[in-house]
């Protein structure tokens, strides 16, 4: 069953720029789905349309719909969408730099009952022992990799059903990318969280995801099981750097 279905979505920025031009995709419940494509294809815009964050950027859904477990959500506020279990980790590790690790995590859990905060933190520290060691440190002083871990940890505090990850590998050394992808795999396997993963790193994303969609210029141009995509000569040439 699909937890998320996006149908023929059109998004316009500033009333003029049409960025999504009839985009359709889905994310199967309990699975990891990858959304790939070149810079500017519209991947971040797609995630923001799902999480309701377009309005803050003068973006608007002008056609099509976003269905969460069959229910249209494209007119809801970001706050209501979070309460429905959708949480987006934005590109560029947007943690609260002036707050400690623990305060960031607490902020991530603000929609949850207070009794869940402490166990939620322990759960996050279980995935990221490094965050536990630095729990009283200001987030702004941590390395890029640690901030990415914190951004994901903060999202987990909200107990998402659907986790939207925008380029979690951006700017990280290969070993850290592996570490973060392994945590995403565990969160999915151990908690059944559905993941929609936007990535430039197509190889890593397709190794992790079961299914992938490839976007060009505001539309999906190809989709299929990750294995099929990895064996597709066009994908190999344009996205995996093989030819
Ligand atoms: P990237 O990997 O570079 O983030 P992307 O596939 O995620 O690329 P988007 O960030 O969704 O692409 O951008 C798609 C198009 O929309 C680009 O042409 C971009 O310039 C434009 N765009 C994005 N955000 C805005 C905005 N707030 N206002 C106007 N145009 C925007």
Coordinates of N, CA and C and ligand atoms in Angstrom, one line a residue:
X1 N 0.8 -1.2 0.0 CA 0.0 0.0 0.0 C 0.9 1.3 0.0
X2 N 0.4 2.3 -0.7 CA 1.2 3.5 -0.7 C 0.7 4.4 0.5
X3 N 1.7 4.9 1.2 CA 1.4 5.8 2.3 C 1.3 7.2 1.7
X4 N 2.1 7.5 0.7 CA 2.1 8.8 0.0 C 1.9 8.6 -1.4
X5 N 0.9 9.4 -2.0 CA 0.7 9.4 -3.4 C 0.7 10.9 -3.8
X6 N 1.5 11.2 -4.8 CA 1.5 12.6 -5.4 C 0.9 12.4 -6.8
X7 N -0.1 13.2 -7.2 CA -0.8 13.0 -8.5 C -0.7 14.3 -9.3
X8 N -0.1 14.3 -10.4 CA -0.1 15.4 -11.4 C 0.1 16.7 -10.7
X9 N 1.1 16.8 -9.9 CA 1.3 18.0 -9.1 C 1.9 19.1 -9.9
X10 N 1.3 20.3 -9.8 CA 2.0 21.5 -10.4 C 2.3 22.5 -9.3
X11 N 3.5 23.0 -9.3 CA 3.8 24.0 -8.3 C 4.4 25.2 -9.0
X12 N 4.0 26.4 -8.6 CA 4.4 27.7 -9.1 C 5.1 28.5 -8.0
X13 N 6.2 29.1 -8.3 CA 6.8 30.0 -7.4 C 6.5 31.5 -7.8
X14 N 6.3 32.3 -6.8 CA 6.1 33.8 -7.1 C 5.0 34.0 -8.2
X15 N 4.0 33.2 -8.3 CA 2.9 33.3 -9.2 C 3.4 33.1 -10.7
X16 N 4.6 32.9 -11.0 CA 5.0 32.9 -12.4 C 5.8 31.6 -12.8
X17 N 6.7 31.2 -11.9 CA 7.6 30.1 -12.4 C 7.1 28.8 -12.1
X18 N 6.7 28.0 -13.2 CA 6.2 26.7 -13.0 C 7.4 25.7 -12.9
X19 N 7.5 25.1 -11.7 CA 8.6 24.3 -11.4 C 8.2 22.8 -11.4
X20 N 7.1 22.4 -10.8 CA 6.6 21.0 -11.0 C 5.5 21.1 -12.1
X21 N 5.6 20.2 -13.1 CA 4.8 20.2 -14.2 C 4.0 19.0 -14.4
X22 N 3.3 18.6 -13.4 CA 2.5 17.3 -13.5 C 3.3 16.2 -13.0
X23 N 3.8 16.3 -11.7 CA 4.6 15.3 -11.1 C 3.8 14.3 -10.4
X24 N 4.0 13.0 -10.7 CA 3.3 11.9 -10.0 C 4.4 10.9 -9.4
X25 N 4.2 10.6 -8.2 CA 5.0 9.5 -7.6 C 4.3 9.0 -6.3
X26 N 4.9 7.9 -5.8 CA 4.3 7.3 -4.6 C 5.4 6.8 -3.7
X27 N 5.1 6.6 -2.4 CA 6.0 6.0 -1.5 C 5.3 4.9 -0.8
X28 N 5.7 3.6 -0.9 CA 5.1 2.5 -0.3 C 5.3 2.5 1.2
X29 N 4.2 2.2 1.9 CA 4.3 2.2 3.4 C 5.4 1.2 3.9
X30 N 6.2 1.7 4.8 CA 7.2 0.9 5.4 C 8.4 0.7 4.5
X31 N 8.5 1.3 3.4 CA 9.6 1.1 2.5 C 10.5 2.4 2.3
X32 N 11.6 2.2 1.7 CA 12.5 3.4 1.4 C 12.4 3.6 -0.1
X33 N 12.0 4.9 -0.5 CA 11.9 5.2 -1.9 C 12.8 6.4 -2.2
X34 N 13.5 6.3 -3.3 CA 14.5 7.4 -3.6 C 13.9 8.3 -4.7
X35 N 14.2 9.6 -4.6 CA 13.8 10.5 -5.6 C 15.1 11.2 -6.1
X36 N 15.5 10.9 -7.4 CA 16.7 11.3 -7.9 C 16.5 12.3 -9.1
X37 N 17.6 13.0 -9.4 CA 17.5 14.0 -10.5 C 18.6 15.0 -10.4
X38 N 18.8 15.7 -11.5 CA 19.9 16.7 -11.5 C 19.5 17.9 -10.7
X39 N 20.5 18.8 -10.4 CA 20.2 20.1 -9.7 C 19.1 20.8 -10.4
X40 N 18.1 21.3 -9.7 CA 17.1 22.1 -10.2 C 15.9 21.4 -10.9
X41 N 16.0 20.0 -10.8 CA 14.9 19.2 -11.4 C 13.6 19.4 -10.6
X42 N 13.7 19.8 -9.3 CA 12.4 20.0 -8.6 C 12.3 19.1 -7.4
X43 N 13.3 18.4 -7.0 CA 13.2 17.4 -5.9 C 12.9 18.1 -4.6
X44 N 13.6 19.1 -4.2 CA 13.3 19.8 -2.9 C 11.9 20.4 -2.9
X45 N 11.5 20.9 -4.1 CA 10.2 21.5 -4.2 C 9.1 20.4 -4.0
X46 N 9.4 19.2 -4.5 CA 8.4 18.1 -4.3 C 8.3 17.8 -2.8
X47 N 9.4 17.7 -2.1 CA 9.3 17.4 -0.6 C 8.6 18.5 0.1
X48 N 8.9 19.8 -0.3 CA 8.2 20.9 0.4 C 6.7 20.9 0.1
X49 N 6.3 20.5 -1.1 CA 4.9 20.4 -1.4 C 4.2 19.4 -0.5
X50 N 4.9 18.3 -0.2 CA 4.4 17.2 0.7 C 4.3 17.7 2.1
X51 N 5.3 18.4 2.6 CA 5.3 18.8 4.0 C 4.7 20.1 4.3
X52 N 4.2 20.8 3.2 CA 3.5 22.0 3.4 C 4.4 23.2 3.6
X53 N 5.6 23.1 3.3 CA 6.6 24.2 3.5 C 6.8 25.1 2.3
X54 N 6.0 24.9 1.3 CA 6.1 25.8 0.1 C 5.6 27.2 0.4
X55 N 4.6 27.4 1.1 CA 4.0 28.7 1.3 C 5.0 29.7 1.9
X56 N 5.9 29.2 2.7 CA 7.0 30.1 3.3 C 7.9 30.5 2.2
X57 N 7.9 29.9 1.1 CA 8.8 30.3 0.0 C 8.1 30.9 -1.2
X58 N 6.9 31.4 -1.0 CA 6.1 31.9 -2.1 C 5.8 30.9 -3.2
X59 N 5.8 29.6 -2.8 CA 5.4 28.6 -3.7 C 4.0 28.2 -3.5
X60 N 3.3 27.7 -4.5 CA 1.9 27.3 -4.4 C 1.6 26.1 -5.3
X61 N 0.8 25.2 -4.7 CA 0.3 24.0 -5.5 C -0.8 24.6 -6.3
X62 N -0.7 24.5 -7.7 CA -1.8 25.1 -8.5 C -2.6 24.0 -9.2
X63 N -2.1 22.7 -9.1 CA -2.9 21.6 -9.6 C -2.4 20.3 -9.1
X64 N -3.3 19.3 -9.1 CA -2.9 18.0 -8.6 C -3.1 17.9 -7.2
X65 N -2.7 16.7 -6.6 CA -2.9 16.5 -5.2 C -1.8 15.7 -4.5
X66 N -1.7 15.9 -3.2 CA -0.9 15.1 -2.4 C -1.8 14.3 -1.4
X67 N -1.7 13.0 -1.5 CA -2.5 12.1 -0.6 C -1.7 11.4 0.4
X68 N -2.1 11.5 1.7 CA -1.4 10.8 2.7 C -2.4 9.7 3.2
X69 N -2.1 8.5 3.0 CA -3.0 7.4 3.3 C -4.4 7.7 2.7
X70 N -4.4 8.2 1.5 CA -5.6 8.4 0.7 C -6.2 9.8 1.0
X71 N -5.7 10.5 2.0 CA -6.4 11.8 2.4 C -5.6 13.0 1.8
X72 N -6.3 13.9 1.1 CA -5.6 15.0 0.5 C -5.1 15.9 1.6
X73 N -3.8 16.3 1.5 CA -3.2 17.2 2.5 C -2.6 18.5 2.0
X74 N -2.8 18.7 0.7 CA -2.1 19.8 0.1 C -2.5 21.2 0.5
X75 N -3.7 21.2 1.2 CA -4.2 22.5 1.7 C -3.9 22.7 3.2
X76 N -3.3 21.8 3.8 CA -3.1 21.8 5.3 C -1.8 22.7 5.6
X77 N -1.8 23.2 6.8 CA -0.6 24.0 7.3 C 0.5 22.9 7.6
X78 N 1.8 23.4 7.6 CA 2.9 22.5 7.9 C 2.7 21.9 9.3
X79 N 2.2 22.6 10.3 CA 1.9 22.1 11.6 C 1.0 20.9 11.6
X80 N -0.1 21.1 10.8 CA -1.1 20.0 10.8 C -0.5 18.8 10.1
X81 N 0.3 19.0 9.1 CA 1.0 17.9 8.4 C 1.9 17.1 9.3
X82 N 2.7 17.9 10.1 CA 3.6 17.3 11.1 C 2.7 16.4 12.0
X83 N 1.6 16.9 12.4 CA 0.7 16.1 13.4 C 0.2 14.9 12.7
X84 N 0.1 14.9 11.4 CA -0.3 13.6 10.6 C 0.9 12.7 10.5
X85 N 2.1 13.1 10.9 CA 3.2 12.1 10.9 C 4.2 12.3 9.8
X86 N 4.2 13.5 9.2 CA 5.1 13.7 8.1 C 6.2 14.7 8.6
X87 N 7.4 14.4 8.5 CA 8.5 15.3 8.9 C 9.6 15.4 7.9
X88 N 10.0 16.6 7.6 CA 11.0 16.8 6.6 C 12.3 17.2 7.2
X89 N 13.4 16.6 6.8 CA 14.7 17.0 7.2 C 15.2 17.8 6.0
X90 N 15.3 19.2 6.2 CA 15.7 20.0 5.1 C 17.1 19.9 4.7
X91 N 17.4 20.2 3.4 CA 18.8 20.2 3.0 C 19.6 21.2 3.8
X92 N 20.8 20.8 4.1 CA 21.7 21.8 4.7 C 21.6 21.8 6.2
X93 N 21.1 20.6 6.8 CA 21.2 20.4 8.3 C 20.8 21.6 9.0
X94 N 19.5 22.0 8.9 CA 19.0 23.2 9.6 C 18.7 22.9 11.1
X95 N 19.8 22.8 11.9 CA 19.6 22.6 13.3 C 19.6 24.0 14.0
X96 N 19.1 24.1 15.2 CA 19.1 25.4 15.9 C 20.5 25.5 16.5
X97 N 21.3 26.4 15.9 CA 22.8 26.4 16.2 C 23.0 26.9 17.6
X98 N 22.1 27.8 18.1 CA 22.4 28.4 19.5 C 21.8 27.5 20.6
X99 N 21.3 26.4 20.2 CA 20.7 25.5 21.2 C 21.6 24.2 21.3
X100 N 21.5 23.6 22.5 CA 22.3 22.4 22.7 C 21.6 21.2 21.9
X101 N 22.4 20.1 21.8 CA 21.9 18.9 21.2 C 20.5 18.5 21.8
X102 N 20.5 18.5 23.2 CA 19.3 18.1 23.9 C 18.1 19.0 23.6
X103 N 18.4 20.3 23.6 CA 17.4 21.3 23.3 C 16.8 21.1 21.9
X104 N 17.7 20.9 21.0 CA 17.2 20.6 19.6 C 16.3 19.4 19.6
X105 N 16.7 18.3 20.3 CA 15.9 17.1 20.3 C 14.5 17.4 20.9
X106 N 14.5 18.1 22.0 CA 13.3 18.5 22.7 C 12.4 19.3 21.8
X107 N 13.0 20.2 21.0 CA 12.2 21.0 20.0 C 11.5 20.0 19.0
X108 N 12.3 19.0 18.6 CA 11.7 18.1 17.6 C 10.5 17.3 18.1
X109 N 10.5 17.2 19.4 CA 9.4 16.4 20.0 C 8.2 17.2 20.5
X110 N 8.2 18.5 20.0 CA 7.2 19.4 20.6 C 5.7 19.0 20.4
X111 N 5.5 18.2 19.3 CA 4.1 17.8 19.1 C 3.7 16.5 19.9
X112 N 4.7 16.0 20.6 CA 4.5 14.7 21.3 C 4.2 15.0 22.8
X113 N 3.5 14.0 23.5 CA 3.3 14.2 24.9 C 4.6 14.3 25.7
X114 N 4.7 15.1 26.7 CA 6.0 15.3 27.4 C 6.5 14.0 28.0
X115 N 5.7 13.0 28.3 CA 6.2 11.8 28.8 C 7.0 11.0 27.8
X116 N 6.9 11.4 26.5 CA 7.6 10.7 25.4 C 9.0 11.3 25.2
X117 N 9.3 12.5 25.7 CA 10.5 13.2 25.4 C 11.7 12.4 25.8
X118 N 11.8 12.1 27.1 CA 13.0 11.4 27.6 C 13.2 10.0 26.9
X119 N 12.2 9.2 26.8 CA 12.4 7.9 26.0 C 12.8 8.2 24.6
X120 N 12.2 9.2 24.0 CA 12.5 9.6 22.6 C 14.0 9.9 22.4
X121 N 14.5 10.7 23.4 CA 15.9 11.1 23.3 C 16.8 9.8 23.5
X122 N 16.5 9.0 24.4 CA 17.3 7.8 24.6 C 17.3 6.9 23.3
X123 N 16.1 6.9 22.6 CA 16.0 6.1 21.4 C 17.0 6.8 20.3
X124 N 16.9 8.1 20.2 CA 17.8 8.8 19.3 C 19.3 8.6 19.6
X125 N 19.6 8.6 20.9 CA 21.0 8.4 21.3 C 21.4 6.9 21.0
X126 N 20.5 6.0 21.0 CA 20.8 4.7 20.7 C 21.2 4.6 19.2
X127 N 20.6 5.3 18.3 CA 21.0 5.4 16.9 C 22.3 6.1 16.8
X128 N 22.4 7.2 17.5 CA 23.6 8.1 17.3 C 24.3 8.3 18.7
X129 N 25.2 7.4 19.1 CA 25.9 7.5 20.3 C 26.7 8.8 20.4
X130 N 27.1 9.3 19.3 CA 27.9 10.5 19.3 C 27.1 11.7 19.8
X131 N 25.8 11.7 19.5 CA 24.9 12.8 20.0 C 24.8 12.7 21.5
X132 N 24.8 11.5 22.0 CA 24.7 11.4 23.5 C 25.9 12.0 24.2
X133 N 27.1 11.7 23.6 CA 28.3 12.3 24.1 C 28.3 13.8 24.1
X134 N 27.6 14.3 23.1 CA 27.6 15.8 23.0 C 26.3 16.4 23.4
X135 N 25.6 15.8 24.2 CA 24.2 16.3 24.5 C 24.1 17.7 25.0
X136 N 25.2 18.2 25.7 CA 25.1 19.5 26.3 C 25.9 20.5 25.4
X137 N 26.3 20.1 24.3 CA 27.1 21.0 23.4 C 26.2 21.8 22.5
X138 N 26.6 23.0 22.2 CA 25.8 23.8 21.2 C 25.9 23.2 19.8
X139 N 24.8 23.1 19.2 CA 24.7 22.5 17.9 C 25.6 23.2 16.9
X140 N 25.7 24.5 17.0 CA 26.5 25.3 16.0 C 27.9 24.9 16.0
X141 N 28.4 24.4 17.1 CA 29.9 24.0 17.2 C 30.2 22.6 16.7
X142 N 29.2 21.9 16.3 CA 29.4 20.5 15.9 C 29.8 20.4 14.4
X143 N 30.4 19.3 14.1 CA 30.8 19.1 12.7 C 29.6 18.9 11.8
X144 N 29.8 19.0 10.5 CA 28.7 18.9 9.5 C 28.0 17.5 9.7
X145 N 28.8 16.5 9.9 CA 28.2 15.1 10.0 C 27.4 15.0 11.3
X146 N 27.9 15.6 12.4 CA 27.1 15.5 13.6 C 25.8 16.4 13.5
X147 N 25.9 17.5 12.8 CA 24.7 18.3 12.7 C 23.7 17.5 11.8
X148 N 24.2 16.8 10.8 CA 23.2 16.0 10.0 C 22.6 14.9 10.9
X149 N 23.4 14.3 11.7 CA 22.8 13.3 12.7 C 21.7 13.9 13.6
X150 N 22.1 15.2 14.0 CA 21.1 15.8 14.9 C 19.8 16.2 14.2
X151 N 20.0 16.6 12.9 CA 18.8 17.0 12.1 C 17.9 15.7 12.0
X152 N 18.5 14.6 11.7 CA 17.7 13.4 11.6 C 17.1 13.0 13.0
X153 N 18.0 13.1 14.0 CA 17.5 12.7 15.4 C 16.3 13.6 15.8
X154 N 16.4 14.9 15.4 CA 15.3 15.8 15.8 C 14.0 15.4 15.1
X155 N 14.2 15.0 13.8 CA 13.0 14.5 13.1 C 12.4 13.2 13.8
X156 N 13.3 12.3 14.2 CA 12.8 11.1 14.8 C 12.0 11.4 16.1
X157 N 12.3 12.5 16.8 CA 11.6 12.8 18.0 C 10.1 13.1 17.8
X158 N 9.8 13.4 16.5 CA 8.4 13.7 16.2 C 7.7 12.4 15.9
X159 N 8.4 11.3 16.0 CA 7.8 9.9 15.7 C 7.1 9.9 14.3
X160 N 7.8 10.3 13.2 CA 7.2 10.4 11.9 C 6.7 9.0 11.4
X161 N 5.7 9.0 10.6 CA 5.3 7.9 9.8 C 6.0 7.9 8.5
X162 N 6.1 9.2 8.0 CA 6.8 9.4 6.7 C 7.9 10.4 7.0
X163 N 9.1 10.0 6.7 CA 10.3 10.8 6.9 C 10.8 11.3 5.5
X164 N 10.9 12.6 5.3 CA 11.3 13.2 4.0 C 12.7 13.7 4.2
X165 N 13.7 13.1 3.5 CA 15.1 13.5 3.7 C 15.6 14.1 2.5
X166 N 16.1 15.4 2.6 CA 16.6 16.1 1.5 C 18.1 16.1 1.5
X167 N 18.7 15.3 0.7 CA 20.2 15.2 0.5 C 20.9 15.1 1.8
X168 N 20.7 14.0 2.6 CA 21.4 13.8 3.8 C 22.9 13.6 3.6
X169 N 23.3 13.2 2.4 CA 24.8 13.0 2.2 C 25.5 14.2 1.8
X170 N 24.8 15.3 1.6 CA 25.4 16.5 1.0 C 26.6 17.0 1.9
X171 N 27.8 17.1 1.2 CA 29.0 17.6 1.9 C 29.6 16.7 2.9
X172 N 29.2 15.5 3.0 CA 29.8 14.6 4.0 C 30.8 13.7 3.4
X173 N 31.8 13.3 4.2 CA 32.9 12.4 3.8 C 32.2 11.0 3.6
X174 N 32.8 10.2 2.6 CA 32.1 8.9 2.3 C 31.8 8.0 3.5
X175 N 32.7 8.0 4.5 CA 32.5 7.1 5.7 C 31.3 7.6 6.5
X176 N 31.1 8.9 6.6 CA 29.9 9.4 7.3 C 28.7 9.2 6.5
X177 N 28.8 9.3 5.2 CA 27.6 9.0 4.4 C 27.1 7.5 4.6
X178 N 28.1 6.6 4.7 CA 27.7 5.2 5.0 C 27.1 5.1 6.3
X179 N 27.6 5.8 7.3 CA 27.1 5.7 8.7 C 25.7 6.2 8.7
X180 N 25.4 7.4 8.1 CA 24.1 8.0 8.1 C 23.1 7.1 7.3
X181 N 23.5 6.6 6.2 CA 22.6 5.7 5.4 C 22.3 4.4 6.2
X182 N 23.3 3.9 7.0 CA 23.0 2.7 7.8 C 22.0 3.0 8.9
X183 N 22.0 4.2 9.4 CA 21.0 4.6 10.4 C 19.6 4.7 9.8
X184 N 19.6 5.3 8.6 CA 18.3 5.4 7.9 C 17.7 4.0 7.6
X185 N 18.6 3.1 7.2 CA 18.2 1.7 7.0 C 17.6 1.1 8.3
X186 N 18.3 1.3 9.4 CA 17.9 0.8 10.7 C 16.5 1.4 11.2
X187 N 16.4 2.7 11.0 CA 15.2 3.3 11.4 C 14.0 2.8 10.6
X188 N 14.2 2.5 9.4 CA 13.2 2.0 8.5 C 12.9 0.5 8.9
X189 N 13.9 -0.3 9.1 CA 13.8 -1.7 9.4 C 13.2 -1.9 10.8
X190 N 13.7 -1.1 11.8 CA 13.3 -1.4 13.2 C 12.0 -0.7 13.6
X191 N 11.7 0.4 12.9 CA 10.5 1.1 13.3 C 9.4 1.2 12.2
X192 N 9.8 0.7 11.1 CA 8.8 0.7 10.0 C 8.5 2.1 9.4
X193 N 9.4 3.1 9.7 CA 9.2 4.4 9.2 C 9.3 4.4 7.6
X194 N 8.3 5.0 7.0 CA 8.4 5.1 5.5 C 9.3 6.3 5.2
X195 N 10.2 6.1 4.2 CA 11.2 7.1 3.9 C 11.1 7.5 2.4
X196 N 11.1 8.8 2.2 CA 11.3 9.3 0.8 C 12.6 10.1 0.8
X197 N 13.6 9.6 0.1 CA 14.9 10.1 0.2 C 15.3 10.8 -1.1
X198 N 15.6 12.1 -1.0 CA 16.1 12.9 -2.2 C 17.6 12.9 -2.1
X199 N 18.2 12.5 -3.2 CA 19.7 12.4 -3.2 C 20.3 12.8 -4.6
X200 N 21.5 13.4 -4.5 CA 22.4 13.6 -5.7 C 23.2 12.3 -5.9
X201 N 23.5 11.7 -4.7 CA 24.3 10.5 -4.7 C 23.4 9.3 -5.1
X202 N 23.3 9.1 -6.4 CA 22.3 8.1 -6.9 C 22.7 6.7 -6.5
X203 N 24.0 6.4 -6.5 CA 24.4 5.1 -6.2 C 24.1 4.7 -4.8
X204 N 24.4 5.6 -3.8 CA 24.1 5.3 -2.4 C 22.6 5.2 -2.2
X205 N 21.8 6.1 -2.9 CA 20.4 6.1 -2.7 C 19.7 4.8 -3.2
X206 N 20.2 4.4 -4.4 CA 19.6 3.2 -5.0 C 20.0 1.9 -4.2
X207 N 21.2 2.0 -3.6 CA 21.6 0.8 -2.8 C 20.7 0.7 -1.5
X208 N 20.2 1.8 -1.0 CA 19.4 1.8 0.2 C 17.9 1.6 -0.1
X209 N 17.4 2.3 -1.2 CA 16.0 2.3 -1.5 C 15.6 1.0 -2.2
X210 N 14.3 0.7 -2.1 CA 13.8 -0.5 -2.9 C 13.3 0.0 -4.2
X211 N 12.9 1.2 -4.3 CA 12.2 1.7 -5.5 C 12.7 3.2 -5.7
X212 N 12.8 3.6 -7.0 CA 13.3 4.9 -7.2 C 12.5 5.6 -8.3
X213 N 12.5 6.9 -8.2 CA 11.9 7.8 -9.3 C 12.9 8.7 -9.7
X214 N 13.0 9.0 -11.0 CA 14.0 9.9 -11.6 C 13.2 11.1 -12.2
X215 N 13.6 12.3 -11.7 CA 12.9 13.5 -12.2 C 13.8 14.3 -13.1
X216 N 13.2 14.9 -14.1 CA 13.9 15.9 -14.9 C 12.9 17.0 -15.2
X217 N 13.3 18.2 -15.0 CA 12.5 19.4 -15.3 C 11.1 19.3 -14.9
X218 N 10.9 19.0 -13.6 CA 9.6 19.1 -13.0 C 8.6 17.9 -13.2
X219 N 9.2 16.8 -13.8 CA 8.4 15.6 -14.0 C 9.2 14.4 -13.8
X220 N 8.5 13.3 -13.5 CA 9.2 12.0 -13.4 C 9.3 11.4 -14.8
X221 N 10.6 11.0 -15.1 CA 10.8 10.5 -16.4 C 11.0 9.0 -16.4
X222 N 11.3 8.5 -15.3 CA 11.6 7.0 -15.2 C 11.4 6.6 -13.7
X223 N 10.8 5.4 -13.5 CA 10.7 4.8 -12.2 C 10.8 3.3 -12.3
X224 N 11.2 2.7 -11.2 CA 11.2 1.3 -11.1 C 11.9 0.8 -9.9
X225 N 12.0 -0.5 -9.7 CA 12.7 -1.1 -8.6 C 14.2 -0.7 -8.7
X226 N 14.9 -0.4 -7.6 CA 16.2 0.1 -7.6 C 17.1 -0.7 -8.5
X227 N 17.0 -2.0 -8.4 CA 17.8 -2.9 -9.1 C 17.7 -2.7 -10.6
X228 N 16.5 -2.5 -11.1 CA 16.2 -2.3 -12.5 C 16.8 -0.9 -12.9
X229 N 16.7 0.1 -12.1 CA 17.2 1.4 -12.4 C 18.8 1.3 -12.5
X230 N 19.4 0.5 -11.6 CA 20.8 0.4 -11.6 C 21.3 -0.3 -12.9
X231 N 20.5 -1.1 -13.4 CA 20.9 -1.9 -14.6 C 20.5 -1.1 -15.9
X232 N 19.8 0.0 -15.8 CA 19.3 0.7 -16.9 C 20.5 1.5 -17.5
X233 N 20.8 1.3 -18.8 CA 22.0 2.0 -19.4 C 21.9 3.5 -19.3
X234 N 20.8 4.1 -19.4 CA 20.7 5.6 -19.3 C 21.0 6.0 -17.9
X235 N 20.4 5.3 -16.9 CA 20.7 5.7 -15.5 C 22.2 5.5 -15.3
X236 N 22.8 4.4 -15.8 CA 24.2 4.2 -15.6 C 25.0 5.3 -16.1
X237 N 24.6 5.8 -17.3 CA 25.4 6.8 -18.0 C 25.2 8.2 -17.3
X238 N 24.0 8.6 -17.0 CA 23.7 9.9 -16.6 C 23.7 10.1 -15.1
X239 N 23.4 9.0 -14.3 CA 23.3 9.2 -12.9 C 24.4 8.4 -12.1
X240 N 24.9 7.4 -12.7 CA 25.9 6.5 -11.9 C 27.3 6.7 -12.4
X241 N 27.4 7.6 -13.5 CA 28.8 7.8 -14.0 C 29.5 6.7 -14.6
X242 N 28.7 5.7 -15.1 CA 29.3 4.6 -15.9 C 28.9 4.8 -17.3
X243 N 29.8 4.4 -18.2 CA 29.4 4.4 -19.6 C 30.3 3.6 -20.4
Ligands
LIG1 P1 18.8 21.0 -5.9 O1 19.4 19.7 -5.8 O2 19.7 22.1 -6.6 O3 18.2 21.5 -4.6 P2 16.2 20.3 -6.8 O4 15.9 19.2 -7.8 O5 15.9 20.0 -5.4 O6 17.6 20.9 -7.0 P3 14.5 22.6 -6.4 O7 15.3 23.1 -5.3 O8 13.1 22.0 -6.2 O9 15.3 21.5 -7.3 O10 14.3 23.8 -7.5 C1 13.6 23.6 -8.7 C2 13.5 24.9 -9.4 O11 12.7 25.8 -8.7 C3 14.9 25.6 -9.7 O12 14.9 26.2 -10.9 C4 14.9 26.7 -8.6 O13 15.6 27.8 -9.0 C5 13.4 27.0 -8.4 N1 13.1 27.5 -7.1 C6 13.4 26.8 -5.9 N2 13.0 27.5 -4.8 C7 12.5 28.6 -5.3 C8 11.9 29.8 -4.6 N3 11.8 29.8 -3.3 N4 11.5 30.8 -5.4 C9 11.6 30.7 -6.8 N5 12.2 29.7 -7.4 C10 12.6 28.7 -6.7

